[in-house]
Structures are given as C-alpha cells and as structure tokens.
Coordinates of N, CA and C in Angstrom, one line a residue:
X26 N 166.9 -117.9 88.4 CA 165.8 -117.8 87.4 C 165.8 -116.4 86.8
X27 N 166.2 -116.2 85.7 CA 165.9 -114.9 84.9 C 164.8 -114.7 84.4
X28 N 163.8 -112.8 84.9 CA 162.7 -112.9 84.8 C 163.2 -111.5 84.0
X29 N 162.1 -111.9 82.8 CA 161.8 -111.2 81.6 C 161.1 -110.1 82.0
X30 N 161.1 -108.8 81.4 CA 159.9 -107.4 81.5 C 158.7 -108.2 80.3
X31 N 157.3 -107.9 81.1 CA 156.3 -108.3 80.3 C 156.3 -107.9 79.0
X32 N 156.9 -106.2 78.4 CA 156.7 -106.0 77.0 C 157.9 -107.2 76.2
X33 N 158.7 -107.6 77.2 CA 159.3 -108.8 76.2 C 158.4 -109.8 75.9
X34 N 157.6 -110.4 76.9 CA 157.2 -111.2 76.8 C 155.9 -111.6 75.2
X35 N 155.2 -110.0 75.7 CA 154.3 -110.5 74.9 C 154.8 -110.3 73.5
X36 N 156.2 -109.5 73.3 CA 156.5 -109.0 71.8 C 157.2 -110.7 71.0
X37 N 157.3 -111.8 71.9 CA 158.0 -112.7 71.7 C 156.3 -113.7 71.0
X38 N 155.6 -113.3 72.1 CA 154.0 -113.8 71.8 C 153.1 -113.5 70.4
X39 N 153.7 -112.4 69.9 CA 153.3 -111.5 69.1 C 153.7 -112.5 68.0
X40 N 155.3 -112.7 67.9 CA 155.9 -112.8 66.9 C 155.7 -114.6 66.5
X41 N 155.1 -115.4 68.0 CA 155.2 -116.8 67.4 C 153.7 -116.7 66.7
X42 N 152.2 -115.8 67.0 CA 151.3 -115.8 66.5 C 151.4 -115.8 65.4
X43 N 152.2 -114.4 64.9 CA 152.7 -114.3 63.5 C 152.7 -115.4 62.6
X44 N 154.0 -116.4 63.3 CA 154.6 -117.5 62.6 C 153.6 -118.6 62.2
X45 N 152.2 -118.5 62.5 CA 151.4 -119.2 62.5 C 150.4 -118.7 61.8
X46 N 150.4 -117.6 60.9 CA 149.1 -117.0 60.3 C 149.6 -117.9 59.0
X47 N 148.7 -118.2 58.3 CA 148.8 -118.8 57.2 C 149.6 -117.8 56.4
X48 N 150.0 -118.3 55.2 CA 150.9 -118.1 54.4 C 150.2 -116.6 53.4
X49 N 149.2 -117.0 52.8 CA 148.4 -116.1 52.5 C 147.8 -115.0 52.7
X50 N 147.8 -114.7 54.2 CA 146.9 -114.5 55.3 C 147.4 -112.7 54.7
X51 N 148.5 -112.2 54.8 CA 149.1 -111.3 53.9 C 148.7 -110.9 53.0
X52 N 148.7 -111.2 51.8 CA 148.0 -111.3 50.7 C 146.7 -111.0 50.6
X53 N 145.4 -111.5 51.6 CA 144.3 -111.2 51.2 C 144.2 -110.1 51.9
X54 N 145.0 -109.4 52.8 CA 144.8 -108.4 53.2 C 145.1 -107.0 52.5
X55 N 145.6 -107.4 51.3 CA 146.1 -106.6 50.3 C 144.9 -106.8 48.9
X56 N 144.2 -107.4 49.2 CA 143.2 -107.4 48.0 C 142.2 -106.6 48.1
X57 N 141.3 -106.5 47.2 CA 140.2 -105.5 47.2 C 139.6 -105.8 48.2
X58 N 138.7 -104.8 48.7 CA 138.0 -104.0 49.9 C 136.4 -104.3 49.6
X59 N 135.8 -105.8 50.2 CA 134.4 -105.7 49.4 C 133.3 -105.4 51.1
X60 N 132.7 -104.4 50.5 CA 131.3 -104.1 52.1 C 130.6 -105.2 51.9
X61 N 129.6 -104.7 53.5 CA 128.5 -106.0 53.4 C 127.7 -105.6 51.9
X62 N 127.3 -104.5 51.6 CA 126.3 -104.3 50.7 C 126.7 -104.8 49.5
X63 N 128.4 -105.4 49.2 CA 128.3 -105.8 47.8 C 128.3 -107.2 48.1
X64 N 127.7 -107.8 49.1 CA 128.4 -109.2 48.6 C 126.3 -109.8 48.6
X65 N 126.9 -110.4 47.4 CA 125.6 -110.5 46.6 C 124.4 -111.7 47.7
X66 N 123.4 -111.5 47.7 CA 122.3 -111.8 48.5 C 121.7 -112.8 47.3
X67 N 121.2 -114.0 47.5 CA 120.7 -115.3 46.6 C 119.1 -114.6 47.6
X68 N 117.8 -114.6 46.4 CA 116.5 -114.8 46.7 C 116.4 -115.7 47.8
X69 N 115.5 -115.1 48.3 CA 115.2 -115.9 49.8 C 113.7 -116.6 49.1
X70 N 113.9 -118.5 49.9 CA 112.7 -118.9 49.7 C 111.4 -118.9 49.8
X71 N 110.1 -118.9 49.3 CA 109.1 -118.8 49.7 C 108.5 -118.7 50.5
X72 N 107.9 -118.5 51.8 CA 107.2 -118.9 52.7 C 106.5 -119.8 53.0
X73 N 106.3 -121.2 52.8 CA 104.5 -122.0 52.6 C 103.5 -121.0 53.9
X74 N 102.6 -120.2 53.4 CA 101.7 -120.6 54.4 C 100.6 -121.6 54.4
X75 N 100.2 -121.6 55.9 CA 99.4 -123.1 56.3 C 98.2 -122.4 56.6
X76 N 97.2 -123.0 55.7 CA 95.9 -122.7 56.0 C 95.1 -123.7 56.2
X77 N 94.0 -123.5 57.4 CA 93.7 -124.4 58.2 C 92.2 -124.9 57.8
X78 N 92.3 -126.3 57.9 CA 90.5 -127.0 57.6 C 89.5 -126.3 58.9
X79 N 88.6 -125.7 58.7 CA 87.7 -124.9 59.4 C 86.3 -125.4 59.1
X80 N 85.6 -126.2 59.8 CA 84.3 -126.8 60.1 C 84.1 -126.6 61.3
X81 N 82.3 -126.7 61.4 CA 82.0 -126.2 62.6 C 80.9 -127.7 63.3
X82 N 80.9 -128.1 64.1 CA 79.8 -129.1 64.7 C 77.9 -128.8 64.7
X83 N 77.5 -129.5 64.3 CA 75.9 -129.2 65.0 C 75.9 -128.8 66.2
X84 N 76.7 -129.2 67.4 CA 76.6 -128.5 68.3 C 76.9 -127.0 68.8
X85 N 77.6 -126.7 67.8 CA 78.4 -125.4 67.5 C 79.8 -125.1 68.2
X86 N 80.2 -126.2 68.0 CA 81.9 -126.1 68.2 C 82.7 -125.8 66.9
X87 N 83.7 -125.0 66.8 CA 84.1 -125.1 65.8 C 85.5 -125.4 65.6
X88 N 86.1 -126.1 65.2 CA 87.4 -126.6 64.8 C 88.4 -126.0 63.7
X89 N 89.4 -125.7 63.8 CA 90.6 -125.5 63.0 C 91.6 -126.7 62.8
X90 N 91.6 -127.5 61.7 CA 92.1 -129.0 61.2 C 93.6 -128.2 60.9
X91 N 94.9 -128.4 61.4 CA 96.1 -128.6 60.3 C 97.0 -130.1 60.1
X92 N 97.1 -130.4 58.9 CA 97.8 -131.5 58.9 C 99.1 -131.7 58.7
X93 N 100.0 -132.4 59.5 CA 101.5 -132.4 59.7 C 101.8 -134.1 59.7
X94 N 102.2 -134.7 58.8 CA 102.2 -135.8 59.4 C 103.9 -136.8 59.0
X95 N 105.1 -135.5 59.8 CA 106.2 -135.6 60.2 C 106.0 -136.5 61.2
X96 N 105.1 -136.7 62.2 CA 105.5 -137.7 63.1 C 103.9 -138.0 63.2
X97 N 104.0 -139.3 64.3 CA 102.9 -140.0 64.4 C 102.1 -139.7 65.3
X98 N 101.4 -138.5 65.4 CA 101.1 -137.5 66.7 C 99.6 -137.0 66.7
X99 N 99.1 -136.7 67.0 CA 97.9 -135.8 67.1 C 97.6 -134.8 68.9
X100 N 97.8 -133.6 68.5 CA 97.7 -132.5 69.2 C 96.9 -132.0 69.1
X101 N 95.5 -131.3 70.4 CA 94.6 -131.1 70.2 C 94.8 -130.0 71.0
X102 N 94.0 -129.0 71.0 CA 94.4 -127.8 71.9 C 92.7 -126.7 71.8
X103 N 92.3 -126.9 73.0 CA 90.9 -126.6 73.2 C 90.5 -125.0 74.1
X104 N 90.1 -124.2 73.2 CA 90.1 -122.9 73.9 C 88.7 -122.0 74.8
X105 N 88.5 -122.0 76.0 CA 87.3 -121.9 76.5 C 87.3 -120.4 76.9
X106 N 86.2 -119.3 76.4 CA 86.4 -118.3 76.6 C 85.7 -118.4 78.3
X107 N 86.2 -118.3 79.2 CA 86.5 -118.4 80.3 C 87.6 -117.9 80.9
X108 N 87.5 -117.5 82.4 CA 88.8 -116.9 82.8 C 88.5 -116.5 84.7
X109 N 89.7 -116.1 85.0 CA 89.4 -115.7 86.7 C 88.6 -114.1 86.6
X110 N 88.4 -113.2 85.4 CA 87.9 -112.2 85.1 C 86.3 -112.5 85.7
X111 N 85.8 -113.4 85.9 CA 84.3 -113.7 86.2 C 84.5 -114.9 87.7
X112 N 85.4 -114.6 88.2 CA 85.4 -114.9 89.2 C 84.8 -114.1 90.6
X113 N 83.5 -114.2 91.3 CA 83.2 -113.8 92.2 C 83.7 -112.6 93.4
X114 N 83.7 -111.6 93.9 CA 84.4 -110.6 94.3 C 84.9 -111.5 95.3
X115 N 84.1 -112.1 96.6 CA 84.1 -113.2 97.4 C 84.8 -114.2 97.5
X116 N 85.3 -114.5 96.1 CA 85.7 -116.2 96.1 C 87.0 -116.3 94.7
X117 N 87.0 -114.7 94.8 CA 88.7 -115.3 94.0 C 89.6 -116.4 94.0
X118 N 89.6 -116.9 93.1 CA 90.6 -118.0 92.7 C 89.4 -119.3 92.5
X119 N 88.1 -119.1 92.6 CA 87.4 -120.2 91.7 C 88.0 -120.3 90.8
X120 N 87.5 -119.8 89.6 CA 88.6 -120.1 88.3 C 89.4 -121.5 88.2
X121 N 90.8 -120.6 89.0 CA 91.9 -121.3 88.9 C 91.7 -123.0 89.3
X122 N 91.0 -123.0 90.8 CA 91.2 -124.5 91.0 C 90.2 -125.1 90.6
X123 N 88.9 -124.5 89.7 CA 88.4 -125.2 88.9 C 88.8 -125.7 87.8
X124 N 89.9 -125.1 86.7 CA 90.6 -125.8 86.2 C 91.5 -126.8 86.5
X125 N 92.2 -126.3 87.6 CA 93.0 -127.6 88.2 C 92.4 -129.1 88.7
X126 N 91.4 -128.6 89.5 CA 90.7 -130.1 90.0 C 90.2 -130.4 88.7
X127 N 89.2 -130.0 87.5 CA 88.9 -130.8 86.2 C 89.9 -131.6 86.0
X128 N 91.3 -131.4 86.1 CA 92.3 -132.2 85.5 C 92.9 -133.1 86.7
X129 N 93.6 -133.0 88.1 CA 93.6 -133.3 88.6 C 92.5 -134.7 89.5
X130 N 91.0 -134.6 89.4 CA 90.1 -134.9 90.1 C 89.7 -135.6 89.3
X131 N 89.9 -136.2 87.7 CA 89.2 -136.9 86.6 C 87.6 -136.9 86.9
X132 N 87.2 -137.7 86.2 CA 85.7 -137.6 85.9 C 85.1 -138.7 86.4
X133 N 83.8 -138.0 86.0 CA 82.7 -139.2 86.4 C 82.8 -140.4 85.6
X134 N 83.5 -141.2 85.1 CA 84.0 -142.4 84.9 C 85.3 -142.8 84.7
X135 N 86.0 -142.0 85.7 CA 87.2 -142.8 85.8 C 88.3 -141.6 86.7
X136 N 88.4 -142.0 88.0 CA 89.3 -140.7 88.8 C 90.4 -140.4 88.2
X137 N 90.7 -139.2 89.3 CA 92.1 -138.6 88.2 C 93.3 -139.6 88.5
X138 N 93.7 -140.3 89.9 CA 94.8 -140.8 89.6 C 95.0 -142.3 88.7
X139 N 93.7 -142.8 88.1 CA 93.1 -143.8 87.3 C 93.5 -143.1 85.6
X140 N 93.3 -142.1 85.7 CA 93.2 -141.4 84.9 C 94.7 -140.8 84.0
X141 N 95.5 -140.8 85.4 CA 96.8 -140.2 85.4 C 97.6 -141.7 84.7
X142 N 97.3 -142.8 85.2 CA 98.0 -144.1 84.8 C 97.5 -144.8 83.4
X143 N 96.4 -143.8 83.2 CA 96.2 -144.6 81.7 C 96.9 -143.5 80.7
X144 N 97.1 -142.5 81.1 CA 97.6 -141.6 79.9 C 99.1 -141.6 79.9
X145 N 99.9 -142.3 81.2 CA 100.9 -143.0 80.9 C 101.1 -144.2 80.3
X146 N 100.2 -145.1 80.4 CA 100.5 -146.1 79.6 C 100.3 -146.5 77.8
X147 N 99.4 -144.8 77.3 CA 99.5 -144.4 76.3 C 100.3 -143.5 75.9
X148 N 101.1 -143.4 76.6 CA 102.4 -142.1 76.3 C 101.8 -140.6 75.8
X149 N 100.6 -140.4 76.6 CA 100.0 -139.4 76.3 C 99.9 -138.4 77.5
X150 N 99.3 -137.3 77.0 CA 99.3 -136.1 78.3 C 97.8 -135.4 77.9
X151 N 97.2 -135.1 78.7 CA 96.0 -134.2 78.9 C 96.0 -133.0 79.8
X152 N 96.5 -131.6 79.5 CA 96.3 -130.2 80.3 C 95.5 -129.8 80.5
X153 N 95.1 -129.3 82.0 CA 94.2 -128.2 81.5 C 94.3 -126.7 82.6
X154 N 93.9 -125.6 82.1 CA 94.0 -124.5 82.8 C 93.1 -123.5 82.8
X155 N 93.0 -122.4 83.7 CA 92.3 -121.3 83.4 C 93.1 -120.2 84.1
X156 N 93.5 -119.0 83.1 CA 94.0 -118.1 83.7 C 93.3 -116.6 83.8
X157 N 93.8 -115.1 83.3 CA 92.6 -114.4 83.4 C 91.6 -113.9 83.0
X158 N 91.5 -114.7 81.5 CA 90.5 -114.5 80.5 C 90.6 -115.1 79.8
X159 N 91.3 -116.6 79.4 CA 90.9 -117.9 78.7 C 91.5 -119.0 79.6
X160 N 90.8 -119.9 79.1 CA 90.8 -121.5 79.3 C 91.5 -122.5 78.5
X161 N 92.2 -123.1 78.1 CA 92.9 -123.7 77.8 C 92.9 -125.4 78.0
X162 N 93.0 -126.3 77.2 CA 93.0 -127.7 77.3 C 93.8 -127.9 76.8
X163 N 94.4 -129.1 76.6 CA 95.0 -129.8 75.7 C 95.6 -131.5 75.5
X164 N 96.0 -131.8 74.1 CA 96.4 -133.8 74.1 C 97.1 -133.5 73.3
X165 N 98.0 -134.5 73.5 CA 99.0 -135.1 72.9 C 98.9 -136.6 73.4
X166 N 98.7 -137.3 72.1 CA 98.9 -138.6 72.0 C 99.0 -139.0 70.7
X167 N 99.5 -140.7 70.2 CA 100.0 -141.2 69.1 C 99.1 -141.2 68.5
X168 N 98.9 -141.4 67.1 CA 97.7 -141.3 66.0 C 96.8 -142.4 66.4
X169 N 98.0 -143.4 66.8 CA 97.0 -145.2 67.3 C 95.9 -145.2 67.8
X170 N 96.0 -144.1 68.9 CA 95.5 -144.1 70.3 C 94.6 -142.6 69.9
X171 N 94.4 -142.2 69.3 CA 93.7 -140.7 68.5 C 92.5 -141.2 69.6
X172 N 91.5 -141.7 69.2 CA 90.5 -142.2 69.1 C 90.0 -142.0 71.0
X173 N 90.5 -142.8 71.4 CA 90.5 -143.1 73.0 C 91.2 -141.3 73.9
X174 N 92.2 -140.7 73.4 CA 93.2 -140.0 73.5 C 91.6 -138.6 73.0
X175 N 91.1 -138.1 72.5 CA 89.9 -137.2 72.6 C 88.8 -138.0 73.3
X176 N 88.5 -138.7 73.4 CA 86.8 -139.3 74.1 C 87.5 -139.1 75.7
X177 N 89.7 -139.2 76.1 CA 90.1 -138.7 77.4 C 89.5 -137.2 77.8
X178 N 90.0 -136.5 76.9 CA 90.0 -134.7 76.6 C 88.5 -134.3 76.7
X179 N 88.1 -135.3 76.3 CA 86.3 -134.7 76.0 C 85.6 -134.8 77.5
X180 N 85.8 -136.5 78.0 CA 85.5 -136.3 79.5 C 86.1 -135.3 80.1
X181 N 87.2 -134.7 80.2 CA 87.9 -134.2 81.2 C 86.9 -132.8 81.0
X182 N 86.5 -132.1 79.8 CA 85.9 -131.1 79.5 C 84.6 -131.1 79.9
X183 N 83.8 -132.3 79.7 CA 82.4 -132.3 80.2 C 81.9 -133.0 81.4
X184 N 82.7 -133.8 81.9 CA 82.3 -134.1 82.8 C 83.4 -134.8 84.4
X185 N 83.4 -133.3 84.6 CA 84.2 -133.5 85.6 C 83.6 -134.2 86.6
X186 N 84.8 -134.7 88.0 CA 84.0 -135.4 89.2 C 83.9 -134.3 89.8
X187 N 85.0 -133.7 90.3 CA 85.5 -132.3 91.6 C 85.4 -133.2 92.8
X188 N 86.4 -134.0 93.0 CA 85.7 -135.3 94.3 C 86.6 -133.6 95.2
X189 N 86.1 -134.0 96.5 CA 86.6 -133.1 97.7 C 87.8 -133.2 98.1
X190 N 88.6 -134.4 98.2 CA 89.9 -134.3 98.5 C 90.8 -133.6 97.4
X191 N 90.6 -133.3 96.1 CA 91.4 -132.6 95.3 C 91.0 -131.4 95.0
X192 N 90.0 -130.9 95.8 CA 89.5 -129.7 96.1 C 90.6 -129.3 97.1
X193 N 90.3 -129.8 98.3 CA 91.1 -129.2 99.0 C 92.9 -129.7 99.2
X194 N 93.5 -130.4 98.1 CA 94.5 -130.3 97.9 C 95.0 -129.1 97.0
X195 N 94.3 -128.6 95.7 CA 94.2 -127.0 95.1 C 94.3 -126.3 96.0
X196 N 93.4 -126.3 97.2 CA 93.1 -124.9 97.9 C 94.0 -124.9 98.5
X197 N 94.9 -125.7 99.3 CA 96.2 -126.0 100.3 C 97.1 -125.2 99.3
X198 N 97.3 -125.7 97.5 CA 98.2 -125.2 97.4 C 97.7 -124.1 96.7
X199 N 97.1 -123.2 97.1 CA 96.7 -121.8 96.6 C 96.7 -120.9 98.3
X200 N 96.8 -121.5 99.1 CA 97.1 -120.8 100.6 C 98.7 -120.4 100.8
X201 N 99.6 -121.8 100.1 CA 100.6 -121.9 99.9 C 101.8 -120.8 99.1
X202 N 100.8 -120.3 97.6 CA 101.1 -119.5 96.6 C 101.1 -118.1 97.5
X203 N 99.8 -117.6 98.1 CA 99.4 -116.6 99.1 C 100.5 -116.2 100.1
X204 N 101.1 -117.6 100.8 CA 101.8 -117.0 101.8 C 103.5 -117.1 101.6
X205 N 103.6 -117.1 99.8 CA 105.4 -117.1 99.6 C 105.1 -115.9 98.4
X206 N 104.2 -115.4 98.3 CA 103.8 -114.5 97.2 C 104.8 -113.2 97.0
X207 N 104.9 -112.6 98.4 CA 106.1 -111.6 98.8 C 107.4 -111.5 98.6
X208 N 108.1 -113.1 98.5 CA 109.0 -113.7 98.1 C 109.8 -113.0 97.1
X209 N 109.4 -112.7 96.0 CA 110.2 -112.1 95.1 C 109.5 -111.0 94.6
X210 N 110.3 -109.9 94.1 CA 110.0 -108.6 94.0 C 109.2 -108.5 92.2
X211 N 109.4 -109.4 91.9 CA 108.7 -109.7 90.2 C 107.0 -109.4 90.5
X212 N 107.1 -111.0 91.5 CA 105.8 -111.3 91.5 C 104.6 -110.2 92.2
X213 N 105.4 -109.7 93.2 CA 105.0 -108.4 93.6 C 104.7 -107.3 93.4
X214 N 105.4 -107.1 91.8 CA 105.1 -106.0 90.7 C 103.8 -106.5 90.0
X215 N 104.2 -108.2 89.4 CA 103.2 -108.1 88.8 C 102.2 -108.3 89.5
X216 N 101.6 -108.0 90.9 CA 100.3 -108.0 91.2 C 99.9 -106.3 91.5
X217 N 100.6 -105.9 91.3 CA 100.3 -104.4 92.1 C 100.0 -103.7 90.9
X218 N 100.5 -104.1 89.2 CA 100.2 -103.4 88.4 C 98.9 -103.1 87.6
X219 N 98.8 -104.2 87.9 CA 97.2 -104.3 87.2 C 96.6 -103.4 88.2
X220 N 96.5 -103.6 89.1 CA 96.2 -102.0 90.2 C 96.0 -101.0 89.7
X221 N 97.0 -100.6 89.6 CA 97.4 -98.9 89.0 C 96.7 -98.8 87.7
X222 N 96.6 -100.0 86.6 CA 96.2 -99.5 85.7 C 94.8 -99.6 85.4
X223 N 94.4 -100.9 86.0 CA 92.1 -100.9 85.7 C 92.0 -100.4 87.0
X224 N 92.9 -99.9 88.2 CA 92.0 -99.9 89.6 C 91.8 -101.0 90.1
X225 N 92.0 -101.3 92.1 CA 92.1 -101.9 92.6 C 91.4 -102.8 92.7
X226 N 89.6 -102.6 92.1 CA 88.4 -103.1 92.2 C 88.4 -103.8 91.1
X227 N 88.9 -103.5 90.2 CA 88.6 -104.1 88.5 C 89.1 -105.5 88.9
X228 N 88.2 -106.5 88.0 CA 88.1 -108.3 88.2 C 89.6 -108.7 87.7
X229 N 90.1 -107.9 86.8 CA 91.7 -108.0 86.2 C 92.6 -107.6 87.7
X230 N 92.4 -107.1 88.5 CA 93.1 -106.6 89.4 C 92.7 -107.0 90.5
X231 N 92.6 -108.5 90.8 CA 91.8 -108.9 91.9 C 92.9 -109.9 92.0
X232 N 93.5 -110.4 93.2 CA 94.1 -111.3 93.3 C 93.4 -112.2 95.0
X233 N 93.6 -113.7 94.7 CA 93.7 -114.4 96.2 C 94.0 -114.1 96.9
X234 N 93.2 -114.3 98.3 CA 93.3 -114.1 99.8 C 92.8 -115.4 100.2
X235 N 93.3 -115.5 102.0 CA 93.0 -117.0 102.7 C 91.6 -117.0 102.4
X236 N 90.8 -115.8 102.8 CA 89.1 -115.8 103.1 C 87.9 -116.5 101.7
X237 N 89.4 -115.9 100.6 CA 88.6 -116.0 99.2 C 88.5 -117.4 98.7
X238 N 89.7 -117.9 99.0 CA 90.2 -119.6 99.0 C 89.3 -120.5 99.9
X239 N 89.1 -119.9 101.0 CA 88.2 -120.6 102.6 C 87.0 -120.4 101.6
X240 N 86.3 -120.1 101.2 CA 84.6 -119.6 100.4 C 84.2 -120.7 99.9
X241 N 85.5 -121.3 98.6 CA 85.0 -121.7 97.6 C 85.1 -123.1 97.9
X242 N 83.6 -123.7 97.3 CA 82.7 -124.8 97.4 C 82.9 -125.9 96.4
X243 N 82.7 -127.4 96.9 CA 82.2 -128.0 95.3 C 81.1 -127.4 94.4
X244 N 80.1 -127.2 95.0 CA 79.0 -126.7 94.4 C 79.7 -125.2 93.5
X245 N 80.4 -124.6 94.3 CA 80.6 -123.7 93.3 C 81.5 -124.0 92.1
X246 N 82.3 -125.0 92.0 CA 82.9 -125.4 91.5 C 82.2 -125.8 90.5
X247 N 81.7 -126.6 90.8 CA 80.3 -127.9 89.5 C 79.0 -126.1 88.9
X248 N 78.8 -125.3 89.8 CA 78.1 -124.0 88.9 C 78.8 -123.2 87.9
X249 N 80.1 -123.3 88.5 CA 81.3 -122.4 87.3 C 81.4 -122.9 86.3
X250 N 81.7 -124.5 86.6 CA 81.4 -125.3 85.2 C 80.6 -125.4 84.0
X251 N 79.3 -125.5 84.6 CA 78.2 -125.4 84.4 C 77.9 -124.1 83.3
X252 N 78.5 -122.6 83.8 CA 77.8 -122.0 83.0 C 79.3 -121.7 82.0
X253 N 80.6 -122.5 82.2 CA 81.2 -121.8 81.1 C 81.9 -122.6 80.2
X254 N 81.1 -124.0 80.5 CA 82.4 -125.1 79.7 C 81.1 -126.1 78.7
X255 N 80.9 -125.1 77.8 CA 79.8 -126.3 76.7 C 80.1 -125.6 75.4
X256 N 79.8 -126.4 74.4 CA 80.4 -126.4 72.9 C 80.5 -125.2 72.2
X257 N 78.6 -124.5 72.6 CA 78.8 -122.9 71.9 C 79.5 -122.4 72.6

C-alpha cells in the first residue's frame, strides 16, 4: 500500500473542491465590492401597540381586558400584592404553603383532587403562587368553558379549604427543599445574597428552617388569607 505525505493529500482536496465551485463563483469575486452599509434597508413595519380595556369592579378590583381571538382561549392571570416579605420572623415560609395548599387543597365546595379532575376534563389549568413580594394566579381554559373556568379561579381565591393533610404534605415538601438546599452552589448564592445586601434580619433575607416550617398552623394559614387575598 502506497502512503501519500498529507500536503499531497490535501492539495489533491483542494483541487477537487475547486472542481465543484460553480462556474461563476470566479466572476463574482471579481465584481464590485458592496459593504453592509450600502446594501439598501426597506422601512421597517409599524409596531401595533395593544392597549388594554381598563375597568374597575364595585368591589374595587380592577381589570386589564386584551382581546386576541387567534385561538379559542381565555387567559386570566390574577395579581395579589402579597408576598413571603410579611411572613412572620417565627414561621417563615407561611406565604409559600399558603399559596400552595389554596391550590393544592381546593375549596370549600369541592376538594383539590375533585378539583384536579374537573380541570382535566375541561382541558383547563388553574395556578397559583406566592413568592417574595407578589402573588400570582392564573386560567387557562376554552372560551366554552369561560364561564365555569373563572367562578374555578374565583373559588380557589376566596375560598380556600386548607384541609390538614395538604398542609402537611407542603410542609414535608418544604423540610425536603431545607435539607437538599446545599446541594448546588447557585442556590446557595442565591440565599446568602440577599444577606449581604438588606442584612441578615431584613424579611427579603429570611429564608426556611425545620422550626419555622414545625410553627406554621391551619389557623395561620386561613389568618394570612384573611388579611391579604380580597378584591381591594
């Protein structure tokens, strides 16, 4: 077997690439020289902006309306100035699994996993959360189902159960969060930073412990409610 020196090889590589550039390929490399800045730019289209139907309730809720009706949908998305920032020095992480159990734990007319099988059988979803200074809800469901799909979202907002066993299935998995927390070096920044920057004591800089998780009550749960989840 006769073995070639690589500069043969590739000068042979060179030459069949060649044989394959188009015909032209030559030629336009011989033509004028045009930059990005001459090659002409066509007006860019308008932007539509979307400005939103804004009414307010007797009760003093107030609503932002936009209409899209690309698909057969309605998306509702509900903002509770609420947060773990008014969480108790004692009982950090109320907040959290008060949002969770509201959604988790369904309401006083219809439990959550009752609750879980009807919003599948409407191809719908109901969120909800609290992180460190807002609250959060939300639906998605078909326009059909509009109707039934908010009167779900509205219970879930006003009238929670907090049955006890989804109490303390939250709290299991907030002991859980506690003891893999160390785990990665991210998570561990991001709790130490808020530290350094409001101080260790500041409500922004407070994170869960077993003691703080062990505290928290139904009752506390149904009072947290109480004072931060109504229309005004």
């Amino acid at each position: 077997m006769r073995i070639f020196p690589k500069q043969f090889v590739f000068l042979i590589l060179a030459a069949g690439l060649l044989a394959l550039a188009p015909a032209g390929a030559a030629d336009a490399a011989d033509g004028p020289w045009v930059t990005p800045k001459d090659i002409p730019i066509p007006p860019l289209k308008p932007v539509p902006t979307l400005e939103p139907e804004k009414f307010t309730l007797p009760n003093g809720m107030t609503f932002f309306l936009f209409e899209d009706h690309d698909f057969p949908l309605v998306d509702a998305h509900a903002i509770v100035r609420v947060g773990s920032m008014y969480d108790p020095r004692d009982k950090v992480g109320l907040a959290s699994i008060t949002g969770e159990v509201m959604r988790s734990g369904g309401t006083t007319l219809m439990t959550g996993d009752a609750l879980d099988e009807r919003l599948e059988s409407l191809g719908a979803s109901v969120e909800l959360g609290i992180g460190g200074a807002q609250g959060t809800a939300s639906l998605s469901v078909l326009s059909q189902d509009a109707e039934e799909g908010m009167q779900i979202l509205s219970e879930v907002l006003r009238k929670p159960a907090f049955p006890e066993d989804k109490i303390d299935l939250a709290k299991k998995q907030e002991r859980t969060a506690i003891a893999s927390r160390n785990d990665e070096p991210l998570a561990i920044l991001g709790r130490e930073i808020p530290k350094l920057i409001y101080g260790k004591d500041h409500p922004l800089a407070r994170h869960t412990e077993y003691a703080t998780i062990e505290a928290i009550t139904r009752v506390d749960l149904q009072a947290f409610h109480a004072e931060f989840f109504h229309p005004d």
